[in-house]
Amino acid sequence: MKKIIKYFGLPMLAVGLFWSCENLDVPITTQLTPEVFPQNSTQFIQTAGPVYVAFRGDFSFSWWWSQSLSTDEAILPARGGNWFDNRNYIAMHFHDWTVDNGIVGSLWNWSSGVIGKSNQAISILEEAMPAGAEKSTLISELKTMRAISYFILMDNFGEVPLDTLYGDFSSKPKSSRLEVFNFVEKELKKAIPNLNPASGIATYGRPNKQTANALLAKMYLNAQVYTGTQRNNECIAACDEVIKSGLYNIEPRASYLQMFYPNNGPQMKEFIFAVPYDPAVGGGGLMYHARYDVPRSMRSRFGLPFTPSAPRSTLPEFYAHFQNDANDIRNRQWLTGKQYLADGVTPIMVSTTKKGYDQFYTGSDGATAITYHLELTPNIVLRQSVALTDLGNDEIAWNIGYRNIKFYPDATSTSRNQNNDVPLFRYSDILLMKAEAILRGGAATLGDSPLSLVNTIRSNRTTSAPWTAVTLEDIYKERSREFAWEGWHRNDMIRFGKFEGLWGFKTDTDVKRRVFPIPTSALVLNPALKQNPAYVN
């Protein structure tokens, strides 16, 4: 099913050819002009392609880094100077990022870039397509992609400029978070009647009706944070639209982990909207989870064609959510303790020297060869430098931290890129959002209760007994287990009032860090922008 991406391959070239000229006096020497392209259904869809290519581009990079490294879910310290990178990664952990942090800048550029591509494609198709259902659906899909991108901007940066007119290069001031919220809500509600009601191969990788409802539910659940007003009943109503569609179901325990394998795709019953990846298709979009998460000495265990870097791991505070139920299938997404080959019996043995194992070894026989059984340890220990958040550059250092392999390493790829598609919205999120909204004061519907909704998920994740009661804190912990490494933990921590807490080496407790600074590059390009108050000197 990875060939889905190829459908969007041509448009990057096609659209660029007639929309990037600067000298208007240059004679046209190609037949690829607006008068001949796009002219039919295939070309109309190809024109929309750059939007999806752009969205895929940094989805598994700047979005993941910013949403996970800024929480207790993940940390990326230096190891012997490796991965220090001007503090870009570790600044996310300490909450001391600056206006020039590379991750923050990439997050802004990526999400605003998708908006620009959406505006362009909508403008072209509004003019080129004849009126009808096909036009209404295709443009509504693009407006939904734009709405998703505006949601990401609003969620991460607070007040952002609203710009929906292609070709207007005037500077735009920031709109309030409430105005952006209302804009996204209005766009989604207008799009829903025209979006495809189906789910499966035909709509995979493109938003359908329930994608829009899932985003509305996410918006309403977080409305208190964004606007100061709770919208729990609206959240429940949006969740109910997804539930009543009958298109989705909870994956059983036996296939939970398979949802994230390299061969995942539209066959997964929980995927409402997923971002497809395919290393064989060019045009932007990389998914490198195995590179960052698999220990270097476990390359052969997963049959990888490259040596992974494995710089990132989880923190003990987050892993604690997984330690109370040995029967939970979600525990198997983690690499912890002593490691074995695929048979689960043969130890993974690593050969090095005494000094290579421990750089601080002071004996005269440091060059003596040793072989040890690979063991990952949970605590993040700054053995080399506290000031530089550096663990060291020896075997002990590279084995520090439990690793997540939910997006299972792809042995079929000839590069570091993976085939694993990455979900943005899953059906389990719908059920947990509804349960949370009811606990926060919303009215129960469809005979559902928070307990029944959570147990529906847990009955497909663990063989342990169902819960007999559920609290908001239980919901938070369940979300941590269910959506680990999927990019929603920052959003959850802010809503539950935990983002200002202390974990790892973080000491900053300022609530103003709930939004990132506007990058310097954006302020230079748009003089009408004003920096977020928390970052004004």
Coordinates of C-alpha atoms in Angstrom, one line a residue:
M1 CA 0.0 0.0 0.0
K2 CA 3.0 2.3 0.1
K3 CA 2.5 3.1 -3.6
I4 CA -0.2 5.5 -2.3
I5 CA 2.6 8.2 -2.0
K6 CA 3.5 7.9 -5.6
Y7 CA 0.2 9.3 -6.6
F8 CA 1.4 12.6 -5.3
G9 CA 4.9 12.5 -6.8
L10 CA 4.5 14.6 -10.0
P11 CA 2.9 17.8 -8.7
M12 CA 6.0 19.1 -6.9
L13 CA 7.6 19.5 -10.3
A14 CA 4.4 20.4 -12.2
V15 CA 3.2 23.2 -9.9
G16 CA 6.7 24.6 -9.4
L17 CA 7.3 24.9 -13.1
F18 CA 4.6 27.5 -13.6
W19 CA 4.5 29.2 -10.2
S20 CA 8.1 30.0 -9.5
C21 CA 9.1 32.3 -12.3
E22 CA 10.4 35.7 -11.3
N23 CA 11.2 37.3 -14.7
L24 CA 7.8 37.8 -16.3
D25 CA 9.4 38.7 -19.7
V26 CA 11.0 35.3 -20.3
P27 CA 9.2 33.6 -23.2
I28 CA 7.4 30.3 -22.3
T29 CA 9.3 27.4 -23.8
T30 CA 7.3 24.6 -22.2
Q31 CA 3.8 23.3 -22.9
L32 CA 3.3 22.9 -19.1
T33 CA 1.3 26.0 -18.4
P34 CA -1.9 26.8 -16.4
E35 CA -3.8 26.6 -19.7
V36 CA -3.0 22.9 -20.1
F37 CA -2.4 21.7 -16.5
P38 CA -4.3 20.8 -14.4
Q39 CA -7.1 19.8 -16.8
N40 CA -8.5 16.4 -15.5
S41 CA -9.2 14.5 -12.3
T42 CA -5.7 13.0 -12.1
Q43 CA -4.0 16.3 -12.6
F44 CA -6.3 18.0 -10.1
I45 CA -5.2 15.5 -7.4
Q46 CA -1.6 15.9 -8.5
T47 CA -1.9 19.6 -8.0
A48 CA -2.9 18.9 -4.4
G49 CA 0.1 16.7 -3.9
P50 CA 2.6 19.3 -2.7
V51 CA 0.5 19.9 0.3
Y52 CA 0.8 16.2 1.4
V53 CA 4.5 16.1 0.5
A54 CA 5.1 19.2 2.6
F55 CA 3.1 17.9 5.6
R56 CA 5.0 14.6 5.5
G57 CA 8.3 16.5 5.2
D58 CA 9.0 17.4 8.9
F59 CA 6.1 15.6 10.6
S60 CA 8.5 13.0 12.1
F61 CA 11.2 15.5 12.9
S62 CA 10.4 19.0 14.2
W63 CA 6.9 18.1 15.2
W64 CA 8.0 14.9 17.1
W65 CA 11.1 16.6 18.6
S66 CA 9.1 19.5 19.9
Q67 CA 6.2 17.5 21.3
S68 CA 8.2 14.8 23.0
L69 CA 11.6 16.2 24.0
S70 CA 9.9 19.0 25.8
T71 CA 8.1 16.4 28.1
D72 CA 9.1 13.6 30.4
E73 CA 8.6 11.2 27.5
A74 CA 11.9 11.5 25.8
I75 CA 15.4 13.0 26.3
L76 CA 18.3 13.4 24.0
P77 CA 21.5 14.2 26.0
A78 CA 25.0 14.4 24.6
R79 CA 27.3 11.4 24.5
G80 CA 30.9 12.5 24.4
G81 CA 29.9 15.6 22.6
N82 CA 27.8 13.7 20.0
W83 CA 24.4 15.2 19.5
F84 CA 25.1 18.3 21.5
D85 CA 24.2 20.4 18.4
N86 CA 24.3 23.8 20.0
R87 CA 22.0 22.6 22.8
N88 CA 19.1 22.3 20.3
Y89 CA 17.9 19.0 21.7
I90 CA 18.6 19.3 25.4
A91 CA 17.2 22.8 25.5
M92 CA 13.8 21.2 24.9
H93 CA 14.3 19.1 28.1
F94 CA 15.4 22.1 30.2
H95 CA 12.6 24.4 28.8
D96 CA 15.3 27.0 28.1
W97 CA 14.9 27.1 24.4
T98 CA 15.6 30.5 22.7
V99 CA 14.1 32.3 19.7
D100 CA 16.9 30.7 17.6
N101 CA 16.4 27.1 18.6
G102 CA 16.6 25.0 15.5
I103 CA 13.8 22.7 16.4
V104 CA 11.4 25.6 17.2
G105 CA 12.4 27.3 13.9
S106 CA 11.8 24.1 11.9
L107 CA 8.4 23.6 13.6
W108 CA 7.3 27.1 12.6
N109 CA 8.7 26.8 9.0
W110 CA 7.2 23.4 8.5
S111 CA 3.6 24.1 9.6
S112 CA 3.5 27.6 8.0
G113 CA 5.0 26.1 4.9
V114 CA 2.1 23.6 4.6
I115 CA -0.3 26.5 5.0
G116 CA 1.4 28.3 2.1
K117 CA 1.3 25.1 -0.1
S118 CA -2.4 24.7 0.8
N119 CA -3.2 28.3 -0.2
Q120 CA -1.4 27.8 -3.5
A121 CA -3.2 24.6 -4.4
I122 CA -6.6 25.9 -3.3
S123 CA -6.0 29.0 -5.5
I124 CA -5.1 26.9 -8.5
L125 CA -8.0 24.5 -8.2
E126 CA -10.6 27.1 -7.5
E127 CA -9.8 28.6 -10.9
A128 CA -9.0 25.4 -12.8
M129 CA -11.7 23.0 -11.7
P130 CA -15.3 23.0 -12.9
A131 CA -18.0 23.3 -10.2
G132 CA -19.2 20.1 -8.8
A133 CA -18.8 17.5 -6.1
E134 CA -15.2 16.6 -7.1
K135 CA -14.1 20.2 -6.7
S136 CA -15.9 20.6 -3.4
T137 CA -14.3 17.5 -2.0
L138 CA -10.8 18.2 -3.1
I139 CA -10.7 21.7 -1.9
S140 CA -12.3 20.7 1.4
E141 CA -9.5 18.2 1.8
L142 CA -6.9 20.9 1.3
K143 CA -8.7 23.3 3.7
T144 CA -8.7 20.5 6.3
M145 CA -4.9 20.0 5.8
R146 CA -4.6 23.8 6.2
A147 CA -6.7 23.6 9.4
I148 CA -4.5 20.8 10.8
S149 CA -1.5 23.0 10.2
Y150 CA -3.1 26.1 11.8
F151 CA -4.1 23.9 14.8
I152 CA -0.4 22.9 15.1
L153 CA 0.7 26.5 14.9
M154 CA -1.9 27.7 17.4
D155 CA -1.2 24.8 19.8
N156 CA 2.6 25.5 19.8
F157 CA 2.9 29.2 19.3
G158 CA -0.4 30.7 20.6
E159 CA -1.2 33.8 18.6
V160 CA -0.2 33.4 14.9
P161 CA -1.0 35.3 11.7
L162 CA -4.0 34.1 9.6
D163 CA -3.1 34.1 6.0
T164 CA -5.3 32.3 3.5
L165 CA -4.9 34.3 0.3
Y166 CA -2.3 33.0 -2.2
G167 CA -0.2 35.7 -3.8
D168 CA -0.7 38.2 -1.0
F169 CA 2.8 39.0 0.3
S170 CA 1.8 41.8 2.7
S171 CA 2.9 41.5 6.3
K172 CA 0.3 40.0 8.6
P173 CA 0.1 40.6 12.3
K174 CA -0.8 37.9 14.8
S175 CA -4.4 36.9 15.4
S176 CA -5.4 36.0 18.9
R177 CA -5.5 32.3 19.8
L178 CA -9.3 32.6 20.1
E179 CA -9.5 34.0 16.5
V180 CA -7.3 31.2 15.2
F181 CA -9.4 28.6 17.1
N182 CA -12.6 30.0 15.7
F183 CA -11.1 30.0 12.2
V184 CA -10.1 26.4 12.4
E185 CA -13.4 25.4 13.8
K186 CA -15.3 27.2 11.1
E187 CA -13.1 25.7 8.3
L188 CA -13.6 22.2 9.6
K189 CA -17.4 22.5 10.0
K190 CA -17.6 23.9 6.4
A191 CA -15.5 21.1 5.1
I192 CA -17.2 18.2 6.7
P193 CA -20.3 18.0 4.4
N194 CA -18.0 17.8 1.4
L195 CA -15.3 15.4 2.7
N196 CA -15.3 11.8 1.7
P197 CA -17.4 9.7 4.1
A198 CA -15.4 6.6 3.4
S199 CA -12.3 5.1 5.1
G200 CA -9.7 2.8 3.6
I201 CA -7.5 2.7 0.5
A202 CA -9.5 5.4 -1.3
T203 CA -9.0 8.0 1.3
Y204 CA -5.8 6.9 3.0
G205 CA -3.3 9.7 3.6
R206 CA -6.0 12.3 2.8
P207 CA -8.5 13.7 5.3
N208 CA -12.1 12.3 5.3
K209 CA -15.1 13.4 7.4
Q210 CA -13.9 11.7 10.5
T211 CA -10.4 13.3 10.3
A212 CA -12.2 16.7 10.6
N213 CA -14.3 15.4 13.5
A214 CA -11.2 14.0 15.2
L215 CA -9.5 17.4 15.0
L216 CA -12.6 19.2 16.3
A217 CA -12.7 16.8 19.2
K218 CA -9.0 17.6 20.0
M219 CA -9.7 21.3 19.7
Y220 CA -12.7 21.2 22.0
L221 CA -10.9 19.0 24.6
N222 CA -8.2 21.7 24.8
A223 CA -10.5 24.7 24.5
Q224 CA -9.9 25.7 28.1
V225 CA -6.2 26.0 27.3
Y226 CA -6.7 27.8 24.0
T227 CA -9.7 30.1 24.8
G228 CA -10.4 30.0 28.5
T229 CA -13.7 28.3 28.0
Q230 CA -14.5 24.6 28.3
R231 CA -16.1 22.9 25.4
N232 CA -16.5 19.4 26.7
N233 CA -20.0 18.7 25.3
E234 CA -18.8 19.7 21.8
C235 CA -15.9 17.4 22.2
I236 CA -18.2 14.5 23.1
A237 CA -20.4 15.3 20.1
A238 CA -17.4 15.3 17.7
C239 CA -16.3 12.0 19.2
D240 CA -19.8 10.6 18.7
E241 CA -19.7 11.5 15.0
V242 CA -16.6 9.3 14.6
I243 CA -18.1 6.5 16.8
K244 CA -21.4 6.5 14.9
S245 CA -19.7 6.3 11.5
G246 CA -18.9 2.7 12.3
L247 CA -15.7 3.0 10.3
Y248 CA -13.2 2.2 13.0
N249 CA -12.5 -0.2 15.8
I250 CA -9.9 -0.9 18.5
E251 CA -7.2 -3.1 17.3
P252 CA -7.1 -6.3 19.4
R253 CA -4.2 -7.0 21.7
A254 CA -2.7 -9.4 19.1
S255 CA -2.3 -6.6 16.5
Y256 CA -1.7 -3.5 18.7
L257 CA 2.1 -3.5 18.0
Q258 CA 1.5 -4.3 14.3
M259 CA -0.2 -1.0 13.9
F260 CA 3.2 0.6 13.9
Y261 CA 5.1 -2.0 11.8
P262 CA 6.8 -1.1 8.5
N263 CA 3.9 -2.9 6.6
N264 CA 1.2 -0.9 8.3
G265 CA -1.3 1.1 6.2
P266 CA -5.0 1.4 5.5
Q267 CA -5.8 -2.1 6.8
M268 CA -5.3 -0.8 10.3
K269 CA -8.7 -0.5 11.9
E270 CA -7.8 2.4 14.2
F271 CA -6.2 4.8 11.8
I272 CA -8.4 7.8 11.2
F273 CA -5.6 9.9 9.6
A274 CA -2.1 8.7 9.1
V275 CA 1.0 10.0 7.3
P276 CA 2.3 7.5 4.7
Y277 CA 6.1 6.9 4.4
D278 CA 8.0 5.1 1.7
P279 CA 11.8 5.2 1.4
A280 CA 11.5 4.2 -2.3
V281 CA 9.7 7.4 -3.2
G282 CA 11.5 10.7 -3.3
G283 CA 10.1 14.1 -2.8
G284 CA 10.5 14.8 0.9
G285 CA 9.5 13.1 4.0
L286 CA 11.7 11.0 6.3
M287 CA 10.9 8.7 9.2
Y288 CA 14.1 7.9 11.1
H289 CA 12.8 6.5 14.4
A290 CA 15.0 3.4 14.4
R291 CA 18.1 5.5 13.7
Y292 CA 17.4 7.5 16.9
D293 CA 16.1 4.7 19.1
V294 CA 17.8 1.4 18.4
P295 CA 21.1 0.9 20.4
R296 CA 24.2 0.7 18.1
S297 CA 25.0 -2.8 19.2
M298 CA 21.6 -4.1 18.3
R299 CA 21.9 -3.4 14.6
S300 CA 22.1 -7.2 13.8
R301 CA 19.2 -8.0 16.1
F302 CA 16.9 -6.0 13.8
G303 CA 18.8 -6.7 10.5
L304 CA 19.3 -3.0 9.9
P305 CA 21.4 -2.0 6.8
F306 CA 23.0 0.9 8.8
T307 CA 24.4 1.5 12.3
P308 CA 21.8 3.4 14.3
S309 CA 22.9 6.3 16.5
A310 CA 20.5 5.7 19.4
P311 CA 20.9 9.1 21.1
R312 CA 17.4 9.3 22.6
S313 CA 15.6 7.4 25.3
T314 CA 12.8 7.8 27.8
L315 CA 13.0 9.1 31.3
P316 CA 12.3 6.9 34.4
E317 CA 9.4 9.2 35.2
F318 CA 7.6 8.3 32.0
Y319 CA 8.5 4.6 31.9
A320 CA 6.9 4.3 35.4
H321 CA 3.5 4.3 33.6
F322 CA 4.3 0.9 32.2
Q323 CA 5.6 -0.9 35.3
N324 CA 2.4 -1.9 37.0
D325 CA 0.9 -4.3 34.6
A326 CA 3.0 -7.1 33.2
N327 CA 0.2 -8.3 31.0
D328 CA 0.0 -5.1 29.0
I329 CA 1.0 -5.6 25.4
R330 CA 2.2 -2.0 25.3
N331 CA 5.1 -2.9 27.5
R332 CA 6.7 -4.7 24.5
Q333 CA 7.3 -1.4 22.7
W334 CA 10.3 -0.9 25.0
L335 CA 13.8 -2.2 25.1
T336 CA 14.9 -2.5 28.7
G337 CA 17.4 -4.4 30.7
K338 CA 19.4 -7.3 29.3
Q339 CA 19.0 -7.7 25.5
Y340 CA 18.7 -10.9 23.4
L341 CA 18.5 -11.9 19.8
A342 CA 15.2 -12.4 18.1
D343 CA 14.8 -15.8 19.6
G344 CA 14.6 -14.2 23.0
V345 CA 17.2 -16.6 24.4
T346 CA 20.6 -15.9 22.8
P347 CA 22.3 -13.0 24.7
I348 CA 23.6 -10.1 22.7
M349 CA 27.2 -10.0 23.5
V350 CA 29.4 -6.9 22.7
S351 CA 33.2 -7.0 22.4
T352 CA 35.3 -4.0 23.5
T353 CA 38.0 -3.2 25.9
K354 CA 38.0 -2.3 29.6
K355 CA 38.6 1.4 28.6
G356 CA 36.0 1.2 25.8
Y357 CA 33.5 -0.1 28.2
D358 CA 34.2 2.5 30.8
Q359 CA 36.1 5.6 29.7
F360 CA 36.9 6.4 33.3
Y361 CA 38.6 3.1 34.0
T362 CA 42.0 3.9 35.5
G363 CA 43.7 0.5 35.5
S364 CA 46.9 -0.1 33.5
D365 CA 45.1 -2.9 31.5
G366 CA 42.6 -0.6 29.9
A367 CA 43.3 -2.0 26.4
T368 CA 42.4 -5.6 27.6
A369 CA 39.6 -7.1 25.5
I370 CA 36.3 -7.9 27.2
T371 CA 32.9 -9.2 26.1
Y372 CA 29.8 -8.3 28.0
H373 CA 26.1 -9.0 27.8
L374 CA 24.3 -5.9 26.5
E375 CA 22.1 -4.3 29.2
L376 CA 20.2 -1.1 28.9
T377 CA 19.9 0.9 32.2
P378 CA 17.0 3.2 33.1
N379 CA 18.6 6.2 34.8
I380 CA 20.1 9.1 32.9
V381 CA 23.5 9.7 34.5
L382 CA 25.6 12.7 33.4
R383 CA 28.9 10.8 33.8
Q384 CA 31.1 13.1 31.6
S385 CA 29.7 16.6 32.1
V386 CA 26.8 18.0 34.1
A387 CA 27.1 21.4 32.5
L388 CA 26.9 19.9 29.0
T389 CA 24.4 17.2 29.9
D390 CA 26.9 14.6 28.6
L391 CA 26.7 10.9 29.5
G392 CA 30.1 10.1 28.1
N393 CA 31.3 8.2 25.0
D394 CA 31.8 4.6 26.1
E395 CA 29.7 1.5 26.2
I396 CA 28.1 2.4 29.5
A397 CA 27.0 5.8 28.1
W398 CA 25.5 4.4 24.9
N399 CA 23.5 1.9 26.9
I400 CA 22.0 4.5 29.2
G401 CA 18.2 4.9 28.9
Y402 CA 15.4 2.6 28.0
R403 CA 14.5 2.8 24.3
N404 CA 11.2 2.8 22.4
I405 CA 10.7 0.7 19.3
K406 CA 7.0 1.2 18.8
F407 CA 7.7 2.2 15.2
Y408 CA 9.4 -1.1 14.6
P409 CA 12.8 -1.0 12.9
D410 CA 12.5 -1.5 9.1
A411 CA 14.9 -4.1 7.9
T412 CA 13.6 -3.8 4.3
S413 CA 14.8 -0.3 3.7
T414 CA 18.2 0.2 2.2
S415 CA 18.6 3.6 4.0
R416 CA 17.9 5.0 7.4
N417 CA 14.4 5.9 6.2
Q418 CA 11.5 3.6 7.2
N419 CA 8.3 2.4 5.7
N420 CA 6.2 2.8 8.9
D421 CA 3.2 5.1 8.4
V422 CA 2.7 7.4 11.4
P423 CA -0.9 8.0 12.7
L424 CA -2.0 11.5 13.7
F425 CA -5.5 10.4 14.8
R426 CA -6.5 7.0 16.0
Y427 CA -9.8 5.6 17.2
S428 CA -8.5 4.9 20.7
D429 CA -7.8 8.6 21.0
I430 CA -11.5 9.3 20.2
L431 CA -12.6 7.0 23.0
L432 CA -10.1 8.4 25.5
M433 CA -11.0 12.0 24.6
K434 CA -14.7 11.2 25.1
A435 CA -14.0 9.6 28.5
E436 CA -11.9 12.6 29.6
A437 CA -14.5 15.1 28.4
I438 CA -17.2 13.4 30.4
L439 CA -15.0 13.3 33.5
R440 CA -14.4 17.0 33.0
G441 CA -18.1 17.7 33.2
G442 CA -19.6 16.8 29.8
A443 CA -22.8 14.8 29.5
A444 CA -22.5 11.1 28.8
T445 CA -24.0 9.9 25.5
L446 CA -24.7 6.7 23.6
G447 CA -24.7 4.7 26.8
D448 CA -21.0 5.3 27.3
S449 CA -19.3 6.1 30.5
P450 CA -15.7 7.0 31.2
L451 CA -15.2 3.5 32.7
S452 CA -16.7 1.6 29.8
L453 CA -14.8 3.6 27.3
V454 CA -11.4 3.1 29.0
N455 CA -12.1 -0.6 29.6
T456 CA -13.0 -1.0 25.9
I457 CA -9.4 0.0 25.1
R458 CA -7.8 -1.9 28.0
S459 CA -9.6 -5.1 27.2
N460 CA -7.7 -5.0 23.9
R461 CA -4.3 -4.1 25.5
T462 CA -4.0 -6.3 28.6
T463 CA -5.3 -9.6 30.0
S464 CA -5.5 -8.1 33.5
A465 CA -8.9 -7.5 35.1
P466 CA -11.0 -4.5 33.9
W467 CA -10.9 -1.4 36.0
T468 CA -13.7 -0.8 38.5
A469 CA -13.2 3.0 38.6
V470 CA -11.5 5.7 36.6
T471 CA -10.2 9.2 37.4
L472 CA -8.7 12.0 35.3
E473 CA -5.3 10.9 36.6
D474 CA -6.0 7.4 35.4
I475 CA -6.9 8.9 32.0
Y476 CA -3.6 10.8 31.9
K477 CA -1.6 7.6 32.6
E478 CA -3.6 5.6 30.1
R479 CA -2.9 8.2 27.4
S480 CA 0.8 8.0 28.3
R481 CA 0.7 4.3 27.7
E482 CA -1.5 4.3 24.6
F483 CA 0.2 7.2 22.7
A484 CA 3.8 6.9 23.7
W485 CA 6.1 8.2 20.9
E486 CA 3.1 9.4 18.8
G487 CA 3.7 13.1 19.5
W488 CA 0.7 14.0 21.7
H489 CA 2.4 14.0 25.1
R490 CA 3.1 17.7 25.3
N491 CA -0.5 18.5 24.4
D492 CA -1.6 16.1 27.2
M493 CA 0.8 17.4 29.8
I494 CA -0.3 21.0 29.2
R495 CA -4.0 20.2 29.5
F496 CA -3.5 18.2 32.7
G497 CA -1.3 20.9 34.2
K498 CA 1.8 18.8 34.3
F499 CA 4.0 20.6 31.7
E500 CA 5.4 22.9 34.4
G501 CA 6.4 19.9 36.6
L502 CA 9.9 18.7 37.4
W503 CA 11.4 15.6 35.7
G504 CA 14.9 14.6 34.7
F505 CA 17.2 17.6 35.1
K506 CA 14.5 20.2 34.4
T507 CA 14.0 22.9 36.9
D508 CA 12.0 25.5 34.9
T509 CA 8.3 25.7 36.1
D510 CA 7.2 28.8 34.1
V511 CA 3.8 28.3 32.6
K512 CA 4.8 30.8 29.8
R513 CA 6.8 27.9 28.3
R514 CA 3.5 26.4 27.2
V515 CA 4.0 28.3 23.9
F516 CA 7.2 28.5 21.9
P517 CA 8.8 31.7 20.8
I518 CA 8.3 33.1 17.3
P519 CA 11.6 32.3 15.5
T520 CA 13.9 35.2 14.6
S521 CA 13.7 34.3 10.9
A522 CA 9.9 34.6 10.9
L523 CA 10.1 38.0 12.6
V524 CA 12.5 39.2 10.0
L525 CA 10.4 38.0 7.1
N526 CA 7.2 39.4 8.6
P527 CA 7.8 42.8 10.3
A528 CA 4.2 42.9 11.5
L529 CA 4.8 39.9 13.8
K530 CA 5.4 40.6 17.5
Q531 CA 7.3 38.2 19.8
N532 CA 5.4 36.1 22.3
P533 CA 5.5 38.0 25.7
A534 CA 7.4 35.3 27.5
Y535 CA 10.4 35.8 25.2
V536 CA 10.6 39.6 25.1
N537 CA 13.7 40.8 26.9

